[in-house]
Coordinates of C-alpha atoms (C1' of nucleotides) in Angstrom, one line a residue:
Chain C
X650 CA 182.0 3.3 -20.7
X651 CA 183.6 6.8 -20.1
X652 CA 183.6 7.5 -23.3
X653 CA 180.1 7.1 -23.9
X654 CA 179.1 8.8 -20.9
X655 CA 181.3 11.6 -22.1
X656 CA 180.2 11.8 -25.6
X657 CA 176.4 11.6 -24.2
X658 CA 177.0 14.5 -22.2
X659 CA 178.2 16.7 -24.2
X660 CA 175.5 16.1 -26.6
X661 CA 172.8 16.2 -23.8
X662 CA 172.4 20.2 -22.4
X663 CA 169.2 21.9 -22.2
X664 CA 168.9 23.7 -25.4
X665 CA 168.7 20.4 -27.0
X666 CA 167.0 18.3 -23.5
X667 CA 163.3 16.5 -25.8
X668 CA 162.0 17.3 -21.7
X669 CA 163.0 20.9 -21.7
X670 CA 159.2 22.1 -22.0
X671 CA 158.4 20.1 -18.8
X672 CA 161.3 21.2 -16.8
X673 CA 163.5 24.3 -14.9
X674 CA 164.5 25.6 -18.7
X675 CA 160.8 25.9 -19.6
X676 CA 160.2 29.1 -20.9
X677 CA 163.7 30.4 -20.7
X678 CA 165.5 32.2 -23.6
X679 CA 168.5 30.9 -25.6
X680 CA 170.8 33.0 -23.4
X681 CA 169.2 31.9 -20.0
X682 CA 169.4 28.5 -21.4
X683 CA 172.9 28.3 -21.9
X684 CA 173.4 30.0 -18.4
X685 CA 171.7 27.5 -16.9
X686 CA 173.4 24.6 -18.6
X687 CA 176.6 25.9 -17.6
X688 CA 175.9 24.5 -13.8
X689 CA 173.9 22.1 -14.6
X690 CA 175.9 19.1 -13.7
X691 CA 175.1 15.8 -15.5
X692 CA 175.8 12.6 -13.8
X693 CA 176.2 9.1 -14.8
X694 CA 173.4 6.6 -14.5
X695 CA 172.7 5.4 -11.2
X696 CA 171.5 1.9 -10.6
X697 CA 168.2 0.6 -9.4
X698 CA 167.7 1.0 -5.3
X699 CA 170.7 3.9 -5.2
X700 CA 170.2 6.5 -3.5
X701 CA 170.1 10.5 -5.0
X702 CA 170.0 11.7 -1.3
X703 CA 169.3 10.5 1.6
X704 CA 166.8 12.4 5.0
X705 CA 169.2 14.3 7.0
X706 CA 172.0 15.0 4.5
X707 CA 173.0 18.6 3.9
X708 CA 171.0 19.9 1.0
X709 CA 173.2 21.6 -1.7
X710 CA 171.2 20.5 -5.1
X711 CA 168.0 19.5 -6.5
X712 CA 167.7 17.4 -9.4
X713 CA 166.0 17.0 -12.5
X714 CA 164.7 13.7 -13.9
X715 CA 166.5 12.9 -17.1
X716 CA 166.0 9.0 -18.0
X717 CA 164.4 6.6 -15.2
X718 CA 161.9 6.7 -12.6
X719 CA 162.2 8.0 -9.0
X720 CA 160.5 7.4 -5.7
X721 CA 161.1 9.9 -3.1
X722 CA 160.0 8.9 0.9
X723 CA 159.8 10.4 3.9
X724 CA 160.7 8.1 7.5
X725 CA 159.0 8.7 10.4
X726 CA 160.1 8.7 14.0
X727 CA 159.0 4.9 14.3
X728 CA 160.6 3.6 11.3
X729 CA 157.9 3.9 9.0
X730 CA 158.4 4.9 5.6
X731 CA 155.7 6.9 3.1
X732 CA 156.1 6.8 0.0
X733 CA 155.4 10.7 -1.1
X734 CA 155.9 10.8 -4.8
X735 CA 157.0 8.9 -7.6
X736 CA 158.8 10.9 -10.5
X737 CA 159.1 10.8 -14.3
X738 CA 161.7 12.7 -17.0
X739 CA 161.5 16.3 -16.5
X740 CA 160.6 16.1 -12.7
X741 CA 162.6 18.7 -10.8
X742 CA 163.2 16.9 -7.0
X743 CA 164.5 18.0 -3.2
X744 CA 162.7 21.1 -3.5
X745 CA 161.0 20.7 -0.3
X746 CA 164.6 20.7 1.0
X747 CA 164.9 24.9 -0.3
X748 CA 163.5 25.8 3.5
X749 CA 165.6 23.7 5.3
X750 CA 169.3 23.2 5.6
X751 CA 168.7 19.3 4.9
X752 CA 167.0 17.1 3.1
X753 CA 163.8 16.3 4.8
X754 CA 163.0 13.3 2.2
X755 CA 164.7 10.4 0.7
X756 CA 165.2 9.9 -2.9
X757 CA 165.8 6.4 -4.3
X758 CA 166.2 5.3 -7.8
X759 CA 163.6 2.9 -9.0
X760 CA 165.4 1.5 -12.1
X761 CA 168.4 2.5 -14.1
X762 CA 167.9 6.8 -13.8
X763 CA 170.2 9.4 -15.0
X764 CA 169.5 12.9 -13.5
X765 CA 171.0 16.3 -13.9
X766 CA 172.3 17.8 -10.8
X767 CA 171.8 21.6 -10.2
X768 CA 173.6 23.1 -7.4
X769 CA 171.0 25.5 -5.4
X770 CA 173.5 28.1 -4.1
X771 CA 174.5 28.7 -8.2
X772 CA 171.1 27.9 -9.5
X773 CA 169.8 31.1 -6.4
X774 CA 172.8 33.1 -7.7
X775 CA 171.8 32.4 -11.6
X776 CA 168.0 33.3 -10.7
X777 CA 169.3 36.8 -9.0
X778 CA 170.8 38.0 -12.5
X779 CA 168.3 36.6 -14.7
X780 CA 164.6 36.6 -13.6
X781 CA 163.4 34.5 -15.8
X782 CA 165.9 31.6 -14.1
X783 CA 163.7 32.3 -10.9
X784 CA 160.2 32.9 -12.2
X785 CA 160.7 29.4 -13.6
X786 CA 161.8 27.5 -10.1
X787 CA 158.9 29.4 -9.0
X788 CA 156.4 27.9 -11.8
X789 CA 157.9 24.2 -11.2
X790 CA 157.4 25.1 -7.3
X791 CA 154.1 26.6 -7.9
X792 CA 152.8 23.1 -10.4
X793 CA 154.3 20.4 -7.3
X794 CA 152.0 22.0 -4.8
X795 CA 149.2 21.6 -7.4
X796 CA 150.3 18.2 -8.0
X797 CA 150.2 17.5 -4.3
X798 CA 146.6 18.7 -3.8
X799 CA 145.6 16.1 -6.4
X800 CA 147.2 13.6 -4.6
X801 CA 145.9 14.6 -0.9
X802 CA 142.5 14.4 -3.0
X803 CA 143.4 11.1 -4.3
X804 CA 144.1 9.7 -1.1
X805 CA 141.1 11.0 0.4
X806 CA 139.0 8.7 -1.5
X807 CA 137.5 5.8 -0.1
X808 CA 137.4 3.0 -2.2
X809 CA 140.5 1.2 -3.2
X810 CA 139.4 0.7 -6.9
X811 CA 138.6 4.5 -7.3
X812 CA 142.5 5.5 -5.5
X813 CA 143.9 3.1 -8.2
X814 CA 141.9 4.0 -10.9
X815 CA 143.4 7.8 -10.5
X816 CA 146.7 7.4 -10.2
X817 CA 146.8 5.0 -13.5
X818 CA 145.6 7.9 -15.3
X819 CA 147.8 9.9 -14.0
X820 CA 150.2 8.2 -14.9
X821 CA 148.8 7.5 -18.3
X822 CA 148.8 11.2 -18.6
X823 CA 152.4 11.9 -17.6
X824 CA 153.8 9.4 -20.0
X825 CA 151.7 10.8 -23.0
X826 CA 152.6 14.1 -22.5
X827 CA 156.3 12.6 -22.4
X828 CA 155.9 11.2 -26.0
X829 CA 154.8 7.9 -24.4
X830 CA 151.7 5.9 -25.1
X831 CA 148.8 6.6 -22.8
X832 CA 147.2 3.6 -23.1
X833 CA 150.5 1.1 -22.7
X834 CA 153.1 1.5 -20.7
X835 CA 155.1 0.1 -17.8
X836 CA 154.9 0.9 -13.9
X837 CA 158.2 1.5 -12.8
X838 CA 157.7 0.3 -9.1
X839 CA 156.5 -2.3 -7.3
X840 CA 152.8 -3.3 -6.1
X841 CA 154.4 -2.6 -2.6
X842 CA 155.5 0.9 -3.0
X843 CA 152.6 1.9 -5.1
X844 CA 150.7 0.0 -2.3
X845 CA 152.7 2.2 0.1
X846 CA 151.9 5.5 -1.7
X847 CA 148.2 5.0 -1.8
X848 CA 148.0 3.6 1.6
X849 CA 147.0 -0.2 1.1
X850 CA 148.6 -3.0 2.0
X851 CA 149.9 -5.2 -0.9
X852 CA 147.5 -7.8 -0.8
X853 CA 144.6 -5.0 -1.4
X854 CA 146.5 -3.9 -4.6
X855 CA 146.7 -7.1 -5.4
X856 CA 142.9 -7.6 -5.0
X857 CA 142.1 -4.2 -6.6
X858 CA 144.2 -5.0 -9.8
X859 CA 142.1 -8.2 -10.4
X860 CA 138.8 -6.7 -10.0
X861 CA 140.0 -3.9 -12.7
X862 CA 141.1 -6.3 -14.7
X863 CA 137.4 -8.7 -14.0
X864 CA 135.6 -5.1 -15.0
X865 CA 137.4 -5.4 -18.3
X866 CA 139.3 -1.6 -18.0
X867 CA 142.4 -2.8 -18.2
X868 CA 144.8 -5.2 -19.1
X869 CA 147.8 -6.6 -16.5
X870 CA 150.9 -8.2 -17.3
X871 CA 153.4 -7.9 -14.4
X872 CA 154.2 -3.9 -14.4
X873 CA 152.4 -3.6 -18.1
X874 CA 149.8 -1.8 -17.8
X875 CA 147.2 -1.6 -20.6
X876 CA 144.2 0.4 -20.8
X877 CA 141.5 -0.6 -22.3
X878 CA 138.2 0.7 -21.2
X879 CA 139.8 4.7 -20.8
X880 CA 136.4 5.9 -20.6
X881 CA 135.0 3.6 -17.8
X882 CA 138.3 4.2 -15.9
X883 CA 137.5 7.9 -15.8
X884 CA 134.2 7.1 -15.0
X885 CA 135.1 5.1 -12.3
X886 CA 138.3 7.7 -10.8
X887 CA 136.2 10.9 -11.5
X888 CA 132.8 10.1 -12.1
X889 CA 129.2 10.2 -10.0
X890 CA 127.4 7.7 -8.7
X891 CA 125.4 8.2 -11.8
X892 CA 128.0 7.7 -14.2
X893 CA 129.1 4.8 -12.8
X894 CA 125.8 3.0 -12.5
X895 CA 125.4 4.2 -16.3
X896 CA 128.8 2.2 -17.1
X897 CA 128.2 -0.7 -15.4
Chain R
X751 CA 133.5 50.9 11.2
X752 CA 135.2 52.8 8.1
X753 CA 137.4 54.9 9.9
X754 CA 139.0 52.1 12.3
X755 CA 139.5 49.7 9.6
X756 CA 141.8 52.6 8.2
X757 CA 143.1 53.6 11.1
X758 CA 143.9 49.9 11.6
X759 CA 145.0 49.9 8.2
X760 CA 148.1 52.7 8.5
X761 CA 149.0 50.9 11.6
X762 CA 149.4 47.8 9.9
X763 CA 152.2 47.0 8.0
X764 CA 154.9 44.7 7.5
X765 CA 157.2 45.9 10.1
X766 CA 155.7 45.9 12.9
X767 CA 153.8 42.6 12.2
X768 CA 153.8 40.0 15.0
X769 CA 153.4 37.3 12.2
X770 CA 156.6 38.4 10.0
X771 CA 158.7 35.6 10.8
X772 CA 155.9 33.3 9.5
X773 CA 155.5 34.8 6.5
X774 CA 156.6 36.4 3.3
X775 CA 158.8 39.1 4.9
X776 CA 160.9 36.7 7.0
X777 CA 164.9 37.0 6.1
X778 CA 164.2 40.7 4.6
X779 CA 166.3 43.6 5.5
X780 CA 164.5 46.7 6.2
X781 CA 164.7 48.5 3.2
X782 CA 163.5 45.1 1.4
X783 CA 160.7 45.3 3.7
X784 CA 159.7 48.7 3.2
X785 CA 159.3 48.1 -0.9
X786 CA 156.8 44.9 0.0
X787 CA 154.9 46.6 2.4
X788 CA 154.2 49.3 -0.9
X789 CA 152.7 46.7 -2.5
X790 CA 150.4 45.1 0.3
X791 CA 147.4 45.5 0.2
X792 CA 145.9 45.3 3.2
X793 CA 142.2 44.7 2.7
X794 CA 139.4 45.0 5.6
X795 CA 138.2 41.6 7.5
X796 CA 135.8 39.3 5.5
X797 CA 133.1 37.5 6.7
X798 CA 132.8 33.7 7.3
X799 CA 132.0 31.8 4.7
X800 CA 133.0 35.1 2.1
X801 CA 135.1 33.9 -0.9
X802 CA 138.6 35.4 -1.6
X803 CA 139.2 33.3 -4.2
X804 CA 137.0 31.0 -6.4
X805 CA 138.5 28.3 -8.3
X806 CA 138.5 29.2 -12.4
X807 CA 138.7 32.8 -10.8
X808 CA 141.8 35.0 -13.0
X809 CA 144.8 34.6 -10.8
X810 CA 145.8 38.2 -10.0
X811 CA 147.6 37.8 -6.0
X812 CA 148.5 35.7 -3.6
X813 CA 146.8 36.3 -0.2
X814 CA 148.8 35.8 3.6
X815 CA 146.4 35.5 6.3
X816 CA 146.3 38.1 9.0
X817 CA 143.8 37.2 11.2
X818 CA 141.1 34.5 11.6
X819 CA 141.2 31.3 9.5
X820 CA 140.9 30.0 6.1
X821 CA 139.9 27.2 4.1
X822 CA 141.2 26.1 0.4
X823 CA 139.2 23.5 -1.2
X824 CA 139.4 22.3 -4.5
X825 CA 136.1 21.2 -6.4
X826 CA 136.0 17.7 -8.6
X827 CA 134.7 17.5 -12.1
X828 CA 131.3 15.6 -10.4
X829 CA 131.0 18.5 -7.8
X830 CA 132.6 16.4 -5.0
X831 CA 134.8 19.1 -2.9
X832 CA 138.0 18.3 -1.0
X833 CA 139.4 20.6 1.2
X834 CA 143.2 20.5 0.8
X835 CA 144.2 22.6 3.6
X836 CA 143.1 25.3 6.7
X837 CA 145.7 28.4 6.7
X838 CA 146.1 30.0 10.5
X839 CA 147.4 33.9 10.4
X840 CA 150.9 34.5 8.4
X841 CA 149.8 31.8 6.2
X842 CA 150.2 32.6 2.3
X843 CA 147.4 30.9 0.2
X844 CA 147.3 30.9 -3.6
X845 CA 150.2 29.5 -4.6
X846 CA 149.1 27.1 -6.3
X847 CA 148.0 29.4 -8.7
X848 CA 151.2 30.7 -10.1
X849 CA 151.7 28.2 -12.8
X850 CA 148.2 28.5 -14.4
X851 CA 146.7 31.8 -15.2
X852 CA 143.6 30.8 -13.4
X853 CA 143.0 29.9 -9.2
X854 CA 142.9 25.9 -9.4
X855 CA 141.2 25.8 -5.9
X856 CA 139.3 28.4 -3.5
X857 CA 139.6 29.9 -0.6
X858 CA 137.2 30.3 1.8
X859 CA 136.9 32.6 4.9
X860 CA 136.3 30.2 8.3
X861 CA 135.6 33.1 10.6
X862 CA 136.2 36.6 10.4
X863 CA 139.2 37.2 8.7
X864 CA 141.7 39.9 7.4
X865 CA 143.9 39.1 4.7
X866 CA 147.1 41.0 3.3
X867 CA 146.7 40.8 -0.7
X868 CA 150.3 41.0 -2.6
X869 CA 149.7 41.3 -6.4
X870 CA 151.7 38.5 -7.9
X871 CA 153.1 40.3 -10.9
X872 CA 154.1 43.3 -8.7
X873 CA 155.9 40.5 -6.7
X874 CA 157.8 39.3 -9.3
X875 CA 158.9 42.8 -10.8
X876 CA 159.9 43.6 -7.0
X877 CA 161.4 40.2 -6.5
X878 CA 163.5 41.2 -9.8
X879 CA 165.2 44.1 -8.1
X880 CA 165.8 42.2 -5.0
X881 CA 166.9 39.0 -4.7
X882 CA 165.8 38.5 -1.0
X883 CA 162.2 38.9 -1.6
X884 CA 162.6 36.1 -4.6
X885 CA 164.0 33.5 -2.4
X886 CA 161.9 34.1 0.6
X887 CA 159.0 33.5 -1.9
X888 CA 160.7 30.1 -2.7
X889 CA 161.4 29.4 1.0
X890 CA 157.6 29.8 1.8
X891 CA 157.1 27.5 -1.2
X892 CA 158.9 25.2 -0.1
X893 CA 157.9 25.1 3.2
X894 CA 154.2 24.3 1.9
X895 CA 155.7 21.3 -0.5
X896 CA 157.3 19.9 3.2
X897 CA 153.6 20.5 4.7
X898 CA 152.4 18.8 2.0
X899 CA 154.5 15.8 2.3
X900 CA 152.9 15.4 5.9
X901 CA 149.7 15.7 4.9
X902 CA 150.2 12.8 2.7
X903 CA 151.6 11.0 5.2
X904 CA 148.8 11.8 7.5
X905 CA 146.0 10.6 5.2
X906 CA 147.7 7.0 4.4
X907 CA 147.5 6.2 7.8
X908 CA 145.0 3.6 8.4
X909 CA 143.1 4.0 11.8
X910 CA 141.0 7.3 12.6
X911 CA 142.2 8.0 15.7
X912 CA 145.7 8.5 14.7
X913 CA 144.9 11.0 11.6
X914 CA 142.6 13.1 14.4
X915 CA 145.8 12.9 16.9
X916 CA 148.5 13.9 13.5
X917 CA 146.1 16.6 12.6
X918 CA 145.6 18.4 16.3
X919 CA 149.0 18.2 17.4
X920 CA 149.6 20.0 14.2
X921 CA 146.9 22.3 15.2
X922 CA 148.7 22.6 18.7
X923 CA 152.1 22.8 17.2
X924 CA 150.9 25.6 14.6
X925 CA 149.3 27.6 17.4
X926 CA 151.7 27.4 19.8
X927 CA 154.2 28.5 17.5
X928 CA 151.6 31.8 16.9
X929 CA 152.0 32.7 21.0
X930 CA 148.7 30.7 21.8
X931 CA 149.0 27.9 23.9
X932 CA 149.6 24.7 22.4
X933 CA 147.1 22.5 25.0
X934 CA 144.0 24.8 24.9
X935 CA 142.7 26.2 21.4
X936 CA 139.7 26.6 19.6
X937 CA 139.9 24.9 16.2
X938 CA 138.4 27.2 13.4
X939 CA 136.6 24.7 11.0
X940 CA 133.6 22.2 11.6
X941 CA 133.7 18.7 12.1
X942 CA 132.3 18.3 8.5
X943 CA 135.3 20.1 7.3
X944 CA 137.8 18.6 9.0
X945 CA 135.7 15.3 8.3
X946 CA 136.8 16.1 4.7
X947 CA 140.0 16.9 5.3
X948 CA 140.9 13.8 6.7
X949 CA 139.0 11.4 4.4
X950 CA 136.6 10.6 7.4
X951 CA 132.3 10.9 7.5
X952 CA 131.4 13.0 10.1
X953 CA 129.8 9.9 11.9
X954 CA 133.5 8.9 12.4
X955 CA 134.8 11.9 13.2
X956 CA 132.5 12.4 16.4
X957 CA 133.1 8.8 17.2
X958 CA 136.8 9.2 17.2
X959 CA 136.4 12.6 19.2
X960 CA 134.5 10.7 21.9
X961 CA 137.1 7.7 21.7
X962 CA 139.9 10.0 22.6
X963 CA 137.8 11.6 24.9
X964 CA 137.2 8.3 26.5
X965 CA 140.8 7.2 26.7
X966 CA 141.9 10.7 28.6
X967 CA 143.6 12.2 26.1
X968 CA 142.3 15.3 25.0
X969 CA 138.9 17.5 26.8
X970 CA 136.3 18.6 24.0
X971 CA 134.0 21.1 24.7
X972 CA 132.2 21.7 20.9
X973 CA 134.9 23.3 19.1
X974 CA 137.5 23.8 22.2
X975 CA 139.9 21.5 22.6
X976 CA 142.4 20.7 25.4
X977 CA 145.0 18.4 24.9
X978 CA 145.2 16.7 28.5
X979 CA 147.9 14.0 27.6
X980 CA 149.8 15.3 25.0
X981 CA 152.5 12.7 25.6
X982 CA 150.0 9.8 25.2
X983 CA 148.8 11.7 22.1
X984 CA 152.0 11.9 20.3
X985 CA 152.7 8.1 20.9
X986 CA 149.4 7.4 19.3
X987 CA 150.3 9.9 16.9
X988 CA 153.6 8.9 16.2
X989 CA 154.4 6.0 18.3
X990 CA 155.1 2.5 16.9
X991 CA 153.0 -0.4 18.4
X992 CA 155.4 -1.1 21.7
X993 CA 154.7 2.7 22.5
X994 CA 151.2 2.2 22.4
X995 CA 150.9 -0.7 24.2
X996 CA 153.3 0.9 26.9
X997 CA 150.9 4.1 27.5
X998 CA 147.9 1.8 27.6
Chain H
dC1077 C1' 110.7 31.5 18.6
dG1078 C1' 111.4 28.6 14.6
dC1079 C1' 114.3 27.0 11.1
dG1080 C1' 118.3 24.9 9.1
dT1081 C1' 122.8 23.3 9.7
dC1082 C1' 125.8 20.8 12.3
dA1083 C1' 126.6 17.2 15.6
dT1084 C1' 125.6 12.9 17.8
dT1085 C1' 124.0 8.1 18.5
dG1086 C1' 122.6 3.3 17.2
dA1087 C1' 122.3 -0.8 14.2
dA1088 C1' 123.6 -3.1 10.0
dT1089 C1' 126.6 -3.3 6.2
dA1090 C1' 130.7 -3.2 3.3
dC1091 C1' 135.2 -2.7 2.9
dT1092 C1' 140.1 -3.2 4.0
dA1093 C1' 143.7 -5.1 7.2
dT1094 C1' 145.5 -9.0 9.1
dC1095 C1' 147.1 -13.7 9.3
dA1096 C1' 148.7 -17.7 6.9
dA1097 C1' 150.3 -20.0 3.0
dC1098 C1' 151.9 -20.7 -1.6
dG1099 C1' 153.6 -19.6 -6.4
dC1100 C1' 156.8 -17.0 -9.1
dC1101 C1' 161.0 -15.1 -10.6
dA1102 C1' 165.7 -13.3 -10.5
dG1103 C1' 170.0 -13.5 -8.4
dT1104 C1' 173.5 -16.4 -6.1
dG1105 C1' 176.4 -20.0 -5.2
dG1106 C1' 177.6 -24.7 -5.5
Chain J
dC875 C1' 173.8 -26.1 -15.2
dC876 C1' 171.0 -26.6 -11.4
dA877 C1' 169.4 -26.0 -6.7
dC878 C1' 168.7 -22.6 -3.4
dT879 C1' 167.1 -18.4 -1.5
dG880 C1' 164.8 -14.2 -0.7
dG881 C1' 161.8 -10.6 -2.3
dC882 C1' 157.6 -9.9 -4.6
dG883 C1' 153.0 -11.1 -5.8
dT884 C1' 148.9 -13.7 -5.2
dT885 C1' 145.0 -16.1 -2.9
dG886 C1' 141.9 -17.5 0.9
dA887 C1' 139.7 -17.0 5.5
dT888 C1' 138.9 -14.1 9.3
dA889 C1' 138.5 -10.0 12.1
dG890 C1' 138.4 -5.2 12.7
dT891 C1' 137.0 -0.7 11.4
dA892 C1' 134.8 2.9 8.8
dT893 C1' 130.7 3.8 6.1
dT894 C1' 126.0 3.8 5.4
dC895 C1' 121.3 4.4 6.8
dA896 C1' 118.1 6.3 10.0
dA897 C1' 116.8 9.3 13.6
dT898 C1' 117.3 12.5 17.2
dG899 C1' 119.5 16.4 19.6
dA900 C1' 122.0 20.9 19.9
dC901 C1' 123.2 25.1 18.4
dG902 C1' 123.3 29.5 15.9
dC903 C1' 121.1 32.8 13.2
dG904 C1' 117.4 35.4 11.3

DNA sequence: CGCGTCATTGAATACTATCAACGCCAGTGG
DNA sequence: CCACTGGCGTTGATAGTATTCAATGACGCG
């Protein structure tokens, strides 16, 4: 098993990474690149429910999504737990840990994930020699907070159909621009956490899937997810009142 | 009206700012300081309801609030609006723009405002030169990506009364931590914006206002608020169900 | 002073949460 | 190999809460 692990990693680095174009060595050049691989540190597989780090530990890294899926959760004073993001290869996560000297949020591993492991003191050190190290951190900085305004708008909707509706598309387009098929693909986590995430209870997922499905939009095998009416779904996540009456 | 906006202008700066450790020249040595303030541009007050960015608008500089209040809203293919955030003085807004070459969302003017303009890709040259400006940039980034998170959280919460209790001890936190007091304050925006804001109809938000009002919590007086039982607040707020039923 | 936007109030409706119960599946131990 | 168990997912009935619709009142601005 070492082996492997060893072999894999020394033919995984950056230069050659299929994510690169979504991730920190985006727009970098082949010197930068091989800079950056040089502390990046590439970590065995963890299993399914491990944790990458936990609220309140010291923060040293952030980490990149290699294979996997990740959920990442903040805990509130009464126990409580929200769900603030779930992350795909070429995700860069803990960066809202940069401010503070710990990590604010919990990162857990929602199936078998390998990540690469950049040290922030080096990665900071890296970025004061070569610009282009820190314009880049910046960019993926600067595309998280736009992410996070789509979701605040996301969760602003009202109807549980329309919250749903969105974030299968989005996830339809992060695993298309990943290589994967838009249309077919798996969820990685359960109803309850993306239940969690969108702020219904699991029995109102549960609901919501089946009236999807009764609309004839998509398709539901466990965690397969197939799309089949893309243009309705939009219809339904973005759309007007007109548009949807038009549909229907 | 000319002449004291300069006057105010050449008195303004950086150093003597009563916002700096709010902002983008927190954790900068003087002479760091000195090279940002060369590139702020500090523009005169805008009206409410005046534009300093539109979304689609080229994405030239980012913008820290001075005075007054802002708005940043983003705008839905079907012409829905969602406002994703208000921005209090020392605030930076536009950072969301750094990734794309044009302003995703807008920024509107709540009341008279000034703002301090800092032209991004005079930014980045400075931040290339010195490191400190760079990773206070990222710091103020990430400190947004935290805020963020609590939005989230804020809007999966079910019942009304608790997002309108999160969202003014925010308020009351935010201004406190600005030398106002933190139990009296004016809040900037409307009940329809921060209706919007929360993913509520203003119907519901002057229902909730009224309930709170009702239950001795906080004093309303239009847009003045007064927190009379912040304590009972925060366990609404914060508290689990025991701490609710304890207060009550 | 008049107009328009914002805020408020009431009544009816629609939606989701809650409570309760059951089916399904994987992992575990006998 | 099979039964058991616990987490997850589903379904039904009920209750609670926000939205919607309709109308009036208040405030600021020209």
């Amino acid at each position: 098993m070492t082996r492997i692990a060893t072999l894999s990693d020394t033919r995984n680095n950056c230069h050659n990474c299929r994510l690169r174009s979504l991730c920190l060595p985006d727009n970098l050049s082949k010197d930068d690149l091989g800079e950056l691989d040089s502390i990046v540190q590439r970590r065995k597989p963890v299993a399914r429910g491990a944790y990458l780090f936990q609220a309140g530990e010291r923060f040293q890294s952030i980490f990149a999504v290699r294979t996997g899926a990740v959920k990442t959760l903040t805990v509130q004073a009464n126990g409580d737990e929200h769900i603030s993001g779930f992350h795909l290869p070429g995700e860069v996560i803990g960066l809202d840990a940069i401010v503070s000297r710990d990590h604010p949020s919990t990162a857990i591993a929602l199936e078998s994930t390998s990540v690469c492991e950049i040290p922030y003191a080096e990665l900071e050190s890296l970025g004061d020699r070569m610009p282009a190290v820190q314009h880049q951190l910046v960019r993926v900085m600067s595309r998280e907070l736009l992410a996070e305004h789509h979701t605040g708008h996301l969760l602003t909707r009202r109807a549980a159909e329309q919250r749903l509706a969105v974030v299968l598309l989005t996830f339809s387009e992060r695993f298309a621009r990943r290589g994967l098929s838009a249309l077919r693909f798996r969820l990685p986590m359960s109803r309850l956490d993306l239940g969690n995430y969108l702020g219904l209870v699991p029995e109102t997922m549960s609901r919501t899937f089946r009236r999807l499905e009764e609309q004839g939009l998509v398709s539901i095998t466990g965690k397969e997810i197939e799309l089949v009416d893309i243009c309705a779904m939009k219809a339904l996540a973005y759309g007007n009142e007109e548009a949807r009456a038009a549909t229907a």
